[in-house]
Amino acid sequence: MKNYRPLIIKIGLIICILAILLLSYVLHEFSFQLAEEYPELSYMRLPMFILCMGVSLSTIIAIIFAFFALLNYEKNQIFTIKLYKNLKNISKSLYIAIIFEILIHIYSHINVPYPITNFFVKIVILFYFILSQIFLLIADIIYKGEKIKKDWDLTI
């Protein structure tokens, strides 16, 4: 019987990428609308948009690396350096997204007194940090498993 879990996860990853792209387009249109409604904040539109696109792009890159890791899993290449590198790259992409989120927090805190969005930015930073640590832990386990496999000439 065929395992459908990788197929379901692939579909989920593709849906996530499409949702992020759609939200990026909506964010672009929303930025113009907010600039018209609040002209005193219109100078923030472009820098915030660029920072938000950085978060979106970093997240999409992390999802693409997750797709590659899933392909390794499908080929039954679990304890390999390729899977280790893909998981490390997912974590690095999430760290880059965290940097963009921190810049969003700093920029909005400087320009807007007591922005409520900084609360949500902090939640996203925490979520991305925990997620990146989980992927680093899994990558480390895979790396150590591969190292033990080579040292002891085991079949895992």
Short mmCIF file of C-alpha atoms in Angstrom, two decimals:
data_model
loop_
_atom_site.label_atom_id
_atom_site.label_comp_id
_atom_site.label_asym_id
_atom_site.label_seq_id
_atom_site.Cartn_x
_atom_site.Cartn_y
_atom_site.Cartn_z
CA MET A 1 0.00 0.00 0.00
CA LYS A 2 1.33 3.38 -1.01
CA ASN A 3 2.05 5.98 1.64
CA TYR A 4 0.05 9.11 0.82
CA ARG A 5 1.56 11.29 3.55
CA PRO A 6 4.32 12.81 1.34
CA LEU A 7 1.76 13.62 -1.36
CA ILE A 8 -0.51 15.34 1.15
CA ILE A 9 2.44 17.30 2.55
CA LYS A 10 3.53 18.33 -0.98
CA ILE A 11 0.04 19.61 -1.72
CA GLY A 12 0.07 21.48 1.58
CA LEU A 13 3.44 23.07 0.78
CA ILE A 14 2.23 24.17 -2.65
CA ILE A 15 -0.92 25.63 -1.09
CA CYS A 16 1.25 27.50 1.44
CA ILE A 17 3.39 29.00 -1.32
CA LEU A 18 0.30 30.05 -3.28
CA ALA A 19 -1.26 31.54 -0.14
CA ILE A 20 1.89 33.54 0.61
CA LEU A 21 2.01 34.83 -2.98
CA LEU A 22 -1.67 35.79 -2.81
CA LEU A 23 -1.17 37.53 0.54
CA SER A 24 1.83 39.38 -0.90
CA TYR A 25 -0.33 40.70 -3.72
CA VAL A 26 -3.07 41.68 -1.26
CA LEU A 27 -0.45 43.37 0.92
CA HIS A 28 0.74 45.37 -2.08
CA GLU A 29 -2.77 46.63 -2.79
CA PHE A 30 -3.45 47.18 0.92
CA SER A 31 -0.32 49.32 1.26
CA PHE A 32 -1.65 51.78 -1.32
CA GLN A 33 -5.02 51.88 0.40
CA LEU A 34 -3.44 52.60 3.79
CA ALA A 35 -1.22 55.29 2.29
CA GLU A 36 -4.33 57.05 0.96
CA GLU A 37 -6.23 56.73 4.25
CA TYR A 38 -3.32 57.81 6.45
CA PRO A 39 -1.16 60.26 4.49
CA GLU A 40 0.93 60.96 7.60
CA LEU A 41 2.17 57.35 7.42
CA SER A 42 2.56 57.13 3.65
CA TYR A 43 6.34 57.51 3.92
CA MET A 44 6.39 54.10 5.67
CA ARG A 45 4.63 52.27 2.84
CA LEU A 46 7.63 51.32 0.71
CA PRO A 47 10.11 50.36 3.49
CA MET A 48 7.49 48.27 5.31
CA PHE A 49 6.42 46.66 2.05
CA ILE A 50 10.02 45.73 1.23
CA LEU A 51 10.54 44.27 4.70
CA CYS A 52 7.29 42.29 4.47
CA MET A 53 8.30 40.97 1.07
CA GLY A 54 11.61 39.90 2.60
CA VAL A 55 9.71 37.87 5.19
CA SER A 56 7.49 36.37 2.47
CA LEU A 57 10.43 35.50 0.22
CA SER A 58 12.39 33.94 3.09
CA THR A 59 9.37 31.87 4.05
CA ILE A 60 8.86 30.72 0.46
CA ILE A 61 12.53 29.73 0.24
CA ALA A 62 12.17 27.74 3.48
CA ILE A 63 9.12 25.97 2.03
CA ILE A 64 11.04 25.15 -1.16
CA PHE A 65 13.84 23.59 0.91
CA ALA A 66 11.17 21.67 2.82
CA PHE A 67 9.90 20.40 -0.53
CA PHE A 68 13.42 19.18 -1.40
CA ALA A 69 13.74 17.52 2.02
CA LEU A 70 10.42 15.81 1.40
CA LEU A 71 11.71 14.53 -1.94
CA ASN A 72 14.70 13.02 -0.13
CA TYR A 73 12.31 11.40 2.33
CA GLU A 74 10.25 9.97 -0.52
CA LYS A 75 13.36 8.44 -2.10
CA ASN A 76 14.10 6.85 1.29
CA GLN A 77 17.28 8.94 1.62
CA ILE A 78 16.70 9.81 5.25
CA PHE A 79 20.14 9.74 6.86
CA THR A 80 21.99 11.60 4.11
CA ILE A 81 23.96 14.80 3.90
CA LYS A 82 21.50 16.16 1.31
CA LEU A 83 18.63 15.96 3.78
CA TYR A 84 20.84 17.47 6.47
CA LYS A 85 21.71 20.42 4.22
CA ASN A 86 18.07 20.95 3.23
CA LEU A 87 17.02 21.07 6.88
CA LYS A 88 19.87 23.47 7.71
CA ASN A 89 18.81 25.69 4.79
CA ILE A 90 15.22 25.72 6.08
CA SER A 91 16.54 26.92 9.41
CA LYS A 92 18.75 29.57 7.78
CA SER A 93 15.82 30.86 5.72
CA LEU A 94 13.73 31.15 8.87
CA TYR A 95 16.57 33.05 10.56
CA ILE A 96 16.61 35.50 7.65
CA ALA A 97 12.85 35.92 8.06
CA ILE A 98 13.43 36.61 11.77
CA ILE A 99 15.92 39.34 10.85
CA PHE A 100 13.32 40.95 8.58
CA GLU A 101 10.72 40.66 11.35
CA ILE A 102 13.07 42.35 13.82
CA LEU A 103 13.65 45.15 11.32
CA ILE A 104 9.88 45.52 10.92
CA HIS A 105 9.54 45.74 14.69
CA ILE A 106 12.27 48.37 15.01
CA TYR A 107 11.04 50.45 12.07
CA SER A 108 7.42 50.50 13.19
CA HIS A 109 8.40 51.15 16.81
CA ILE A 110 10.46 54.17 15.80
CA ASN A 111 7.83 55.67 13.50
CA VAL A 112 4.53 54.82 15.19
CA PRO A 113 3.91 55.25 18.92
CA TYR A 114 2.73 51.98 20.53
CA PRO A 115 1.90 50.01 17.40
CA ILE A 116 -0.30 47.00 18.14
CA THR A 117 1.24 45.18 15.19
CA ASN A 118 4.49 44.79 17.12
CA PHE A 119 2.72 42.29 19.36
CA PHE A 120 1.94 40.14 16.31
CA VAL A 121 5.46 40.63 14.97
CA LYS A 122 6.86 39.34 18.27
CA ILE A 123 4.61 36.27 18.05
CA VAL A 124 5.83 35.58 14.50
CA ILE A 125 9.45 36.01 15.62
CA LEU A 126 8.90 33.53 18.44
CA PHE A 127 7.15 31.07 16.11
CA TYR A 128 9.89 31.27 13.46
CA PHE A 129 12.59 30.91 16.12
CA ILE A 130 11.01 27.79 17.61
CA LEU A 131 10.45 26.34 14.13
CA SER A 132 14.06 27.00 13.09
CA GLN A 133 15.33 25.37 16.29
CA ILE A 134 13.21 22.29 15.62
CA PHE A 135 14.65 21.98 12.10
CA LEU A 136 18.18 22.46 13.45
CA LEU A 137 17.60 19.73 16.01
CA ILE A 138 16.29 17.33 13.37
CA ALA A 139 19.22 18.22 11.09
CA ASP A 140 21.66 17.57 13.93
CA ILE A 141 20.07 14.19 14.66
CA ILE A 142 20.32 13.25 10.98
CA TYR A 143 23.94 14.42 10.81
CA LYS A 144 24.90 12.40 13.88
CA GLY A 145 23.02 9.38 12.52
CA GLU A 146 24.91 9.66 9.23
CA LYS A 147 28.20 10.01 11.12
CA ILE A 148 27.48 6.92 13.25
CA LYS A 149 26.44 5.05 10.10
CA LYS A 150 29.77 5.86 8.43
CA ASP A 151 31.89 5.21 11.54
CA TRP A 152 30.35 1.83 12.29
CA ASP A 153 29.43 0.90 8.71
CA LEU A 154 25.80 0.38 9.64
CA THR A 155 22.73 0.19 7.48
CA ILE A 156 20.06 2.49 8.82
#
